[in-house]
Coordinates of C-alpha atoms in Angstrom, one line a residue:
M894 CA 143.0 30.2 132.4
T895 CA 141.4 30.3 128.4
F896 CA 141.8 31.9 125.2
R897 CA 138.6 33.6 123.8
T898 CA 137.7 32.6 120.7
A899 CA 136.4 35.2 118.7
G900 CA 138.6 35.6 115.4
A901 CA 140.5 32.3 116.5
S902 CA 142.2 30.1 113.8
R903 CA 142.3 26.3 113.2
A904 CA 145.9 26.2 115.1
A905 CA 144.6 28.3 117.9
R906 CA 141.3 26.6 118.7
S907 CA 143.8 24.0 118.7
A908 CA 146.1 25.5 121.7
R909 CA 142.7 26.6 123.8
S910 CA 142.2 22.9 124.5
S911 CA 144.4 22.5 126.7
P912 CA 144.6 24.8 129.3
A913 CA 146.9 27.7 129.8
G914 CA 150.0 26.4 132.7
D915 CA 149.1 22.7 131.7
G916 CA 152.1 22.0 129.9
R917 CA 151.1 20.3 127.3
A918 CA 152.5 20.7 123.5
V919 CA 150.0 21.7 120.5
G920 CA 149.4 19.3 118.0
G921 CA 149.3 15.5 119.9
A922 CA 153.0 13.2 120.4
G923 CA 154.5 11.9 117.0
R924 CA 153.1 14.6 115.4
G925 CA 157.3 17.1 115.0
T926 CA 160.1 17.8 117.3
A927 CA 159.4 19.4 120.6
G928 CA 159.8 23.3 119.6
P929 CA 159.7 26.8 121.8
L930 CA 158.0 28.1 124.6
I931 CA 155.1 30.5 123.6
V932 CA 154.0 33.5 125.6
T933 CA 151.1 35.9 124.2
E934 CA 147.5 36.5 124.4
D935 CA 147.2 37.5 121.3
L936 CA 145.2 35.3 118.7
A937 CA 146.6 36.9 115.6
L938 CA 150.1 36.6 116.8
L939 CA 149.6 33.1 118.2
D940 CA 148.3 32.5 114.7
D941 CA 151.3 33.8 113.2
L942 CA 153.9 31.3 115.7
L943 CA 151.9 27.8 115.5
R944 CA 151.8 28.4 111.6
L945 CA 156.1 28.9 111.5
C946 CA 155.9 26.0 113.9
A947 CA 154.3 24.0 112.3
A948 CA 156.7 24.9 108.8
A949 CA 159.3 23.7 110.9
G950 CA 158.3 21.1 112.0
A951 CA 157.7 22.2 116.0
E952 CA 154.8 21.7 118.6
P953 CA 155.3 24.1 120.7
E954 CA 153.6 24.6 123.9
V955 CA 151.0 27.3 125.0
H956 CA 150.9 29.7 128.2
H957 CA 149.4 33.2 128.9
T958 CA 152.3 34.0 131.2
V959 CA 155.8 32.4 132.4
P960 CA 154.8 28.8 133.5
E961 CA 154.0 27.1 136.9
H962 CA 156.4 24.6 136.5
R963 CA 160.4 26.3 136.3
A964 CA 160.7 24.5 134.0
S965 CA 158.6 24.8 131.2
W966 CA 160.2 28.3 131.5
T967 CA 163.7 27.5 132.1
E968 CA 164.7 23.6 129.4
A969 CA 162.0 25.5 125.9
P970 CA 164.7 25.5 123.5
L971 CA 163.0 28.5 122.6
V972 CA 161.0 31.0 124.6
L973 CA 159.0 33.2 122.0
V974 CA 157.4 35.5 124.5
G975 CA 154.3 38.0 122.2
D976 CA 155.1 41.8 122.9
D977 CA 151.8 41.8 124.8
A978 CA 153.0 39.4 127.6
A979 CA 156.1 40.8 127.9
A980 CA 155.3 43.0 131.9
R981 CA 154.3 39.8 132.7
C982 CA 157.2 37.8 132.1
R983 CA 159.0 40.7 134.4
G984 CA 161.5 38.0 137.2
A985 CA 161.3 35.3 135.1
T986 CA 164.7 33.0 135.1
R987 CA 167.4 34.5 133.2
R988 CA 168.7 32.4 130.2
P989 CA 169.9 32.3 126.8
G990 CA 167.0 31.8 123.7
V991 CA 164.3 34.0 124.7
I992 CA 162.3 35.9 121.9
L993 CA 160.7 39.5 121.6
V994 CA 158.0 39.0 118.9
G995 CA 155.7 41.4 117.5
R996 CA 154.0 42.0 114.4
D997 CA 154.0 44.4 111.7
R998 CA 156.4 47.1 111.7
G999 CA 159.9 46.1 109.5
G1000 CA 161.6 43.5 110.3
L1001 CA 164.3 42.2 113.1
A1002 CA 164.7 45.3 114.8
D1003 CA 167.8 47.6 115.2
P1004 CA 168.9 48.0 118.4
A1005 CA 169.7 51.7 117.0
G1006 CA 166.3 52.6 116.3
G1007 CA 162.3 51.8 116.1
D1008 CA 160.7 51.8 119.4
P1009 CA 162.0 52.5 122.5
E1010 CA 159.2 51.2 124.8
V1011 CA 159.9 48.2 123.0
W1012 CA 163.6 47.7 123.6
R1013 CA 163.1 48.6 126.7
R1014 CA 160.2 45.4 127.6
A1015 CA 162.9 43.1 126.0
V1016 CA 165.1 44.1 128.3
E1017 CA 163.8 43.9 131.7
I1018 CA 162.9 40.4 130.3
G1019 CA 166.6 39.1 128.7
A1020 CA 165.5 39.2 125.7
D1021 CA 168.3 37.9 123.1
C1022 CA 166.9 40.4 119.6
V1023 CA 163.7 42.0 118.8
L1024 CA 161.4 40.6 115.3
R1025 CA 158.6 41.8 114.0
L1026 CA 156.7 40.0 111.9
P1027 CA 155.9 39.3 108.9
D1028 CA 159.0 40.5 107.4
A1029 CA 160.9 37.9 110.2
E1030 CA 159.4 34.8 109.8
S1031 CA 161.9 33.4 106.8
W1032 CA 164.1 33.7 109.9
L1033 CA 162.5 32.8 112.4
V1034 CA 161.4 29.2 111.6
D1035 CA 165.8 28.7 110.9
R1036 CA 165.8 29.1 114.6
I1037 CA 162.8 27.7 115.3
A1038 CA 163.5 24.6 113.2
D1039 CA 167.4 24.5 114.8
A1040 CA 166.0 24.8 118.3
A1041 CA 163.5 22.1 117.9
E1042 CA 166.3 19.5 116.4
G1043 CA 168.7 20.5 119.2
A1044 CA 171.3 22.2 117.4
G1045 CA 174.4 23.1 119.8
Q1046 CA 178.3 21.6 118.4
Q1047 CA 178.1 21.3 114.8
A1048 CA 179.0 17.9 113.9
L1049 CA 183.2 17.5 113.6
T1050 CA 183.0 17.9 110.0
V1051 CA 186.3 16.4 107.9
G1052 CA 186.9 16.4 104.0
V1053 CA 189.1 14.1 102.0
I1054 CA 191.2 15.0 98.8
G1055 CA 193.4 13.3 96.6
G1056 CA 196.3 14.6 95.9
R1057 CA 196.1 13.5 92.6
G1058 CA 194.0 11.0 91.1
G1059 CA 194.5 7.2 92.6
A1060 CA 196.2 8.7 95.4
G1061 CA 192.8 6.6 98.4
A1062 CA 191.0 9.4 99.2
S1063 CA 187.5 7.1 98.9
T1064 CA 189.7 5.2 100.2
L1065 CA 190.5 6.6 103.8
A1066 CA 187.0 8.8 103.5
C1067 CA 185.1 5.6 104.3
A1068 CA 187.2 4.0 106.6
L1069 CA 187.2 7.2 108.1
A1070 CA 183.9 6.8 108.5
L1071 CA 183.2 3.2 110.3
A1072 CA 186.2 4.3 111.9
G1073 CA 183.9 7.0 113.8
A1074 CA 180.9 5.3 114.1
R1075 CA 182.3 2.6 115.8
T1076 CA 183.7 5.1 118.3
G1077 CA 179.1 5.9 119.6
R1078 CA 179.0 8.5 117.7
R1079 CA 176.1 10.0 114.9
T1080 CA 178.2 9.5 111.3
L1081 CA 177.4 10.2 108.1
L1082 CA 180.0 10.0 105.6
V1083 CA 179.0 12.4 102.4
D1084 CA 180.1 11.3 98.1
G1085 CA 181.2 14.6 97.3
D1086 CA 183.1 13.5 94.1
P1087 CA 180.4 12.3 91.0
L1088 CA 183.0 10.8 88.9
G1089 CA 184.3 8.4 91.6
G1090 CA 181.7 5.5 91.0
G1091 CA 179.5 5.9 94.9
L1092 CA 180.6 5.1 98.2
D1093 CA 178.2 3.9 98.5
V1094 CA 179.2 1.4 96.0
L1095 CA 182.8 0.8 98.0
L1096 CA 181.5 0.1 100.8
G1097 CA 179.1 -2.3 99.4
G1098 CA 175.4 -0.6 100.0
E1099 CA 174.2 0.5 96.2
R1100 CA 171.8 -1.4 96.7
A1101 CA 170.5 0.0 100.2
E1102 CA 167.2 1.6 99.8
G1103 CA 166.9 5.7 100.9
R1104 CA 167.8 8.8 99.0
R1105 CA 170.6 9.5 96.7
W1106 CA 172.3 13.0 95.4
P1107 CA 170.2 12.8 92.0
D1108 CA 167.1 13.6 94.9
F1109 CA 168.9 17.0 96.6
V1110 CA 170.6 18.8 93.7
A1111 CA 167.3 20.9 94.1
S1112 CA 167.8 21.9 97.4
K1113 CA 168.2 25.0 98.1
G1114 CA 167.6 27.3 101.5
R1115 CA 167.0 25.0 105.1
V1116 CA 167.0 21.3 104.5
G1117 CA 165.3 19.9 107.9
G1118 CA 169.2 17.5 109.3
G1119 CA 166.6 14.8 110.3
A1120 CA 164.3 14.4 107.6
L1121 CA 167.7 13.8 105.1
E1122 CA 169.2 11.7 108.3
E1123 CA 166.3 9.5 107.4
S1124 CA 165.8 9.1 104.4
L1125 CA 169.4 8.3 103.2
P1126 CA 169.8 4.9 103.5
S1127 CA 171.2 3.5 106.1
V1128 CA 175.5 1.3 105.7
R1129 CA 177.0 0.0 108.3
G1130 CA 176.4 1.9 110.6
L1131 CA 176.4 4.9 109.5
R1132 CA 174.6 7.5 107.5
V1133 CA 175.7 7.6 103.4
L1134 CA 174.8 10.0 100.9
S1135 CA 176.5 9.2 97.6
W1136 CA 175.3 9.2 94.0
D1137 CA 172.8 6.5 92.2
R1138 CA 173.8 5.0 88.9
G1139 CA 172.6 7.1 86.6
D1140 CA 174.3 9.7 85.0
S1141 CA 176.1 12.4 87.2
V1142 CA 174.4 15.3 87.6
L1143 CA 176.4 18.6 88.5
V1144 CA 175.9 19.7 91.9
P1145 CA 174.4 23.5 92.3
A1146 CA 176.2 25.8 95.6
D1147 CA 173.2 26.2 96.9
A1148 CA 171.7 22.3 97.5
M1149 CA 175.6 22.5 98.4
R1150 CA 175.9 24.5 101.2
A1151 CA 172.0 23.2 102.1
V1152 CA 172.9 20.0 102.5
L1153 CA 176.2 20.4 104.6
A1154 CA 174.4 22.8 107.2
A1155 CA 171.8 20.3 108.1
A1156 CA 173.9 17.7 107.8
R1157 CA 176.2 19.3 110.6
R1158 CA 173.1 20.5 112.2
R1159 CA 172.9 17.3 114.3
G1160 CA 176.1 16.8 116.2
G1161 CA 178.1 13.5 115.1
I1162 CA 180.8 12.8 113.3
V1163 CA 180.5 13.9 109.1
V1164 CA 182.8 12.7 106.2
V1165 CA 182.5 13.8 102.9
D1166 CA 185.1 12.6 99.9
L1167 CA 185.7 15.7 97.5
P1168 CA 187.2 16.1 94.7
R1169 CA 190.6 17.8 93.4
R1170 CA 188.3 20.0 90.6
I1171 CA 188.0 22.5 93.6
D1172 CA 184.3 24.2 91.3
A1173 CA 181.4 26.4 93.2
A1174 CA 179.7 23.7 94.7
V1175 CA 183.0 21.8 96.4
S1176 CA 184.7 25.3 97.7
E1177 CA 180.6 25.3 99.7
A1178 CA 181.4 22.6 101.2
L1179 CA 185.1 23.0 102.0
A1180 CA 184.0 25.9 103.7
Q1181 CA 182.3 24.3 105.8
L1182 CA 184.8 22.0 106.6
D1183 CA 186.5 21.8 110.5
L1184 CA 189.6 19.6 109.2
G1185 CA 190.9 18.2 105.5
L1186 CA 192.8 16.1 104.8
L1187 CA 194.5 15.7 101.6
V1188 CA 195.7 11.9 100.4
V1189 CA 199.5 12.5 99.4
P1190 CA 201.5 9.1 97.8
G1191 CA 205.1 9.4 98.6
E1192 CA 205.9 10.4 95.4
L1193 CA 207.3 13.2 93.4
R1194 CA 205.2 13.3 90.9
A1195 CA 201.4 13.0 93.3
V1196 CA 203.7 15.5 95.0
A1197 CA 204.2 18.0 92.2
A1198 CA 200.4 17.3 91.7
A1199 CA 198.9 17.7 95.2
H1200 CA 200.6 21.2 95.1
R1201 CA 197.7 22.5 93.1
V1202 CA 194.8 21.0 94.8
A1203 CA 196.6 22.0 98.4
T1204 CA 196.6 25.8 96.6
H1205 CA 193.0 25.9 95.4
A1206 CA 191.7 24.3 98.7
G1207 CA 193.7 26.3 100.8
S1208 CA 192.5 29.0 99.7
V1209 CA 188.9 28.7 101.1
L1210 CA 189.7 25.9 103.9
R1211 CA 191.2 27.1 107.4
D1212 CA 192.8 23.6 108.2
L1213 CA 194.6 21.3 105.6
R1214 CA 196.5 18.9 106.9
A1215 CA 198.6 16.3 104.9
V1216 CA 198.5 12.5 105.3
V1217 CA 200.5 11.0 103.9
R1218 CA 200.9 7.3 102.3
G1219 CA 203.1 4.6 101.9
P1220 CA 205.4 2.9 100.0
Y1221 CA 208.3 6.1 99.3
A1222 CA 210.4 7.4 96.1
S1223 CA 213.7 6.7 97.4
G1224 CA 214.8 10.3 99.9
L1225 CA 211.6 10.5 100.2
D1226 CA 209.5 10.8 103.8
D1227 CA 205.9 11.9 105.3
Q1228 CA 207.1 14.4 107.1
W1229 CA 209.7 15.3 103.9
V1230 CA 206.6 15.6 102.0
A1231 CA 203.8 17.4 104.4
D1232 CA 207.5 19.9 104.3
T1233 CA 207.2 20.4 100.9
L1234 CA 203.6 21.4 100.1
G1235 CA 204.2 23.4 103.2
L1236 CA 200.6 21.6 105.2
P1237 CA 201.1 20.6 108.9
L1238 CA 201.4 16.6 108.9
A1239 CA 198.2 14.8 109.7
G1240 CA 199.8 11.1 110.0
E1241 CA 201.0 8.3 107.8
L1242 CA 198.6 5.7 106.1
P1243 CA 200.8 2.4 105.9
H1244 CA 201.0 0.7 103.8
D1245 CA 199.1 -2.5 103.9
P1246 CA 199.7 -5.0 101.2
D1247 CA 196.4 -6.2 101.9
L1248 CA 194.1 -4.3 100.9
L1249 CA 192.9 -4.7 97.5
A1250 CA 192.6 -7.7 98.5
V1251 CA 189.5 -7.2 101.1
L1252 CA 188.1 -5.0 98.6
D1253 CA 188.2 -7.7 95.9
S1254 CA 186.4 -10.0 98.0
G1255 CA 183.5 -6.8 98.3
A1256 CA 184.7 -6.2 102.7
P1257 CA 184.4 -2.1 103.6
P1258 CA 188.1 -0.6 103.8
G1259 CA 188.3 0.0 106.9
G1260 CA 185.8 -2.2 108.1
E1261 CA 188.4 -4.3 110.4
A1262 CA 189.7 -1.9 113.3
N1263 CA 192.5 -4.1 113.7
G1264 CA 193.7 -3.7 110.0
P1265 CA 196.2 -0.8 110.0
L1266 CA 194.1 1.8 107.8
G1267 CA 190.7 0.6 111.3
R1268 CA 194.3 1.1 113.4
F1269 CA 195.2 4.3 111.5
C1270 CA 191.5 5.8 111.5
A1271 CA 190.8 4.7 115.4
A1272 CA 194.5 7.0 116.1
F1273 CA 193.6 10.1 114.1
W1274 CA 189.5 10.6 115.7
E1275 CA 190.8 10.1 119.5
R1276 CA 193.7 13.1 118.5
A1277 CA 190.1 14.7 116.8
L1278 CA 187.8 14.1 119.4
A1279 CA 190.1 15.9 122.4
A1280 CA 190.6 18.5 120.2
E1281 CA 187.1 19.6 119.5
G1282 CA 186.7 18.9 122.9
S1283 CA 189.3 21.0 124.4
S1284 CA 188.5 24.0 121.8

């Protein structure tokens, strides 16, 4: 069966060039990521859905009814059923991610109102929700893009904050990112401190090609996770978002929210180095962390300074823990510091007398898996990833 040609757009004619039910995607290979399954004979609705898929960078598969090949229905990242095709989809295998879509009636439908006949059809096919275009277009583009990128479990996202200046937060952030990459997981390091000198420099990647923070300060709404990752410099097996060598710029809260959401969307590990000053952008970053590490040297003045940082960061971050760094002032130890701050102890960062020499040589902190810092970070990820897997 093929679509009628009358009144169709170029996108719809492209869809009709592949017979319904043959399982082929619209648009040809290599133009986008795998997209949703679309089931409809409504040409105007198809035009809209193909346009939204293009905006999300996804290639849909188009059918008139439930595909003969069962996998096309069950394995598609998302199924968009036109309200004209709902009756033909009765009896299809129940699965999450089915959306009933129509045109010109308001936005996201309210289960308590709207057309009861539409909701009856939605229940019959097991739809998660009912959408009406054009009002729901922005929401649907985001949903298509998330599905096409394989958005499922988000990246385990860990932020590192210094309890005082010079506490070693940037050093730990870099070492954690390198250790994360050694686990074989996708790892992205985000430099959230415009005055920190640049984590790319600390890693020896300041000349690596790719985009830096100034390229993203105007970002609002949705940033594609794949596009973000591919645009960033690749340094020592991970992707790094840092600063250029020009005048520092402030990252707006909208840009921080959009970029971090994109970084997390593709799973794996994200490490964020954050300044002690808590502004709107840093608050956005803290809100997206799964875990925060407050690095505190073992001295009284550092503990006093860290208490203020912990108070502000803890008002946003749900899980903040102390990493205590030696050597210690007389009478102090790691547990005393954590108890005084009222934080769980994430671990004791071992004193490494050779670290300065390592950095002076141009090697990255924690670059050696068997060094004190490398071992600390490996043990941290072993615990954190095991806890994530059991949750």
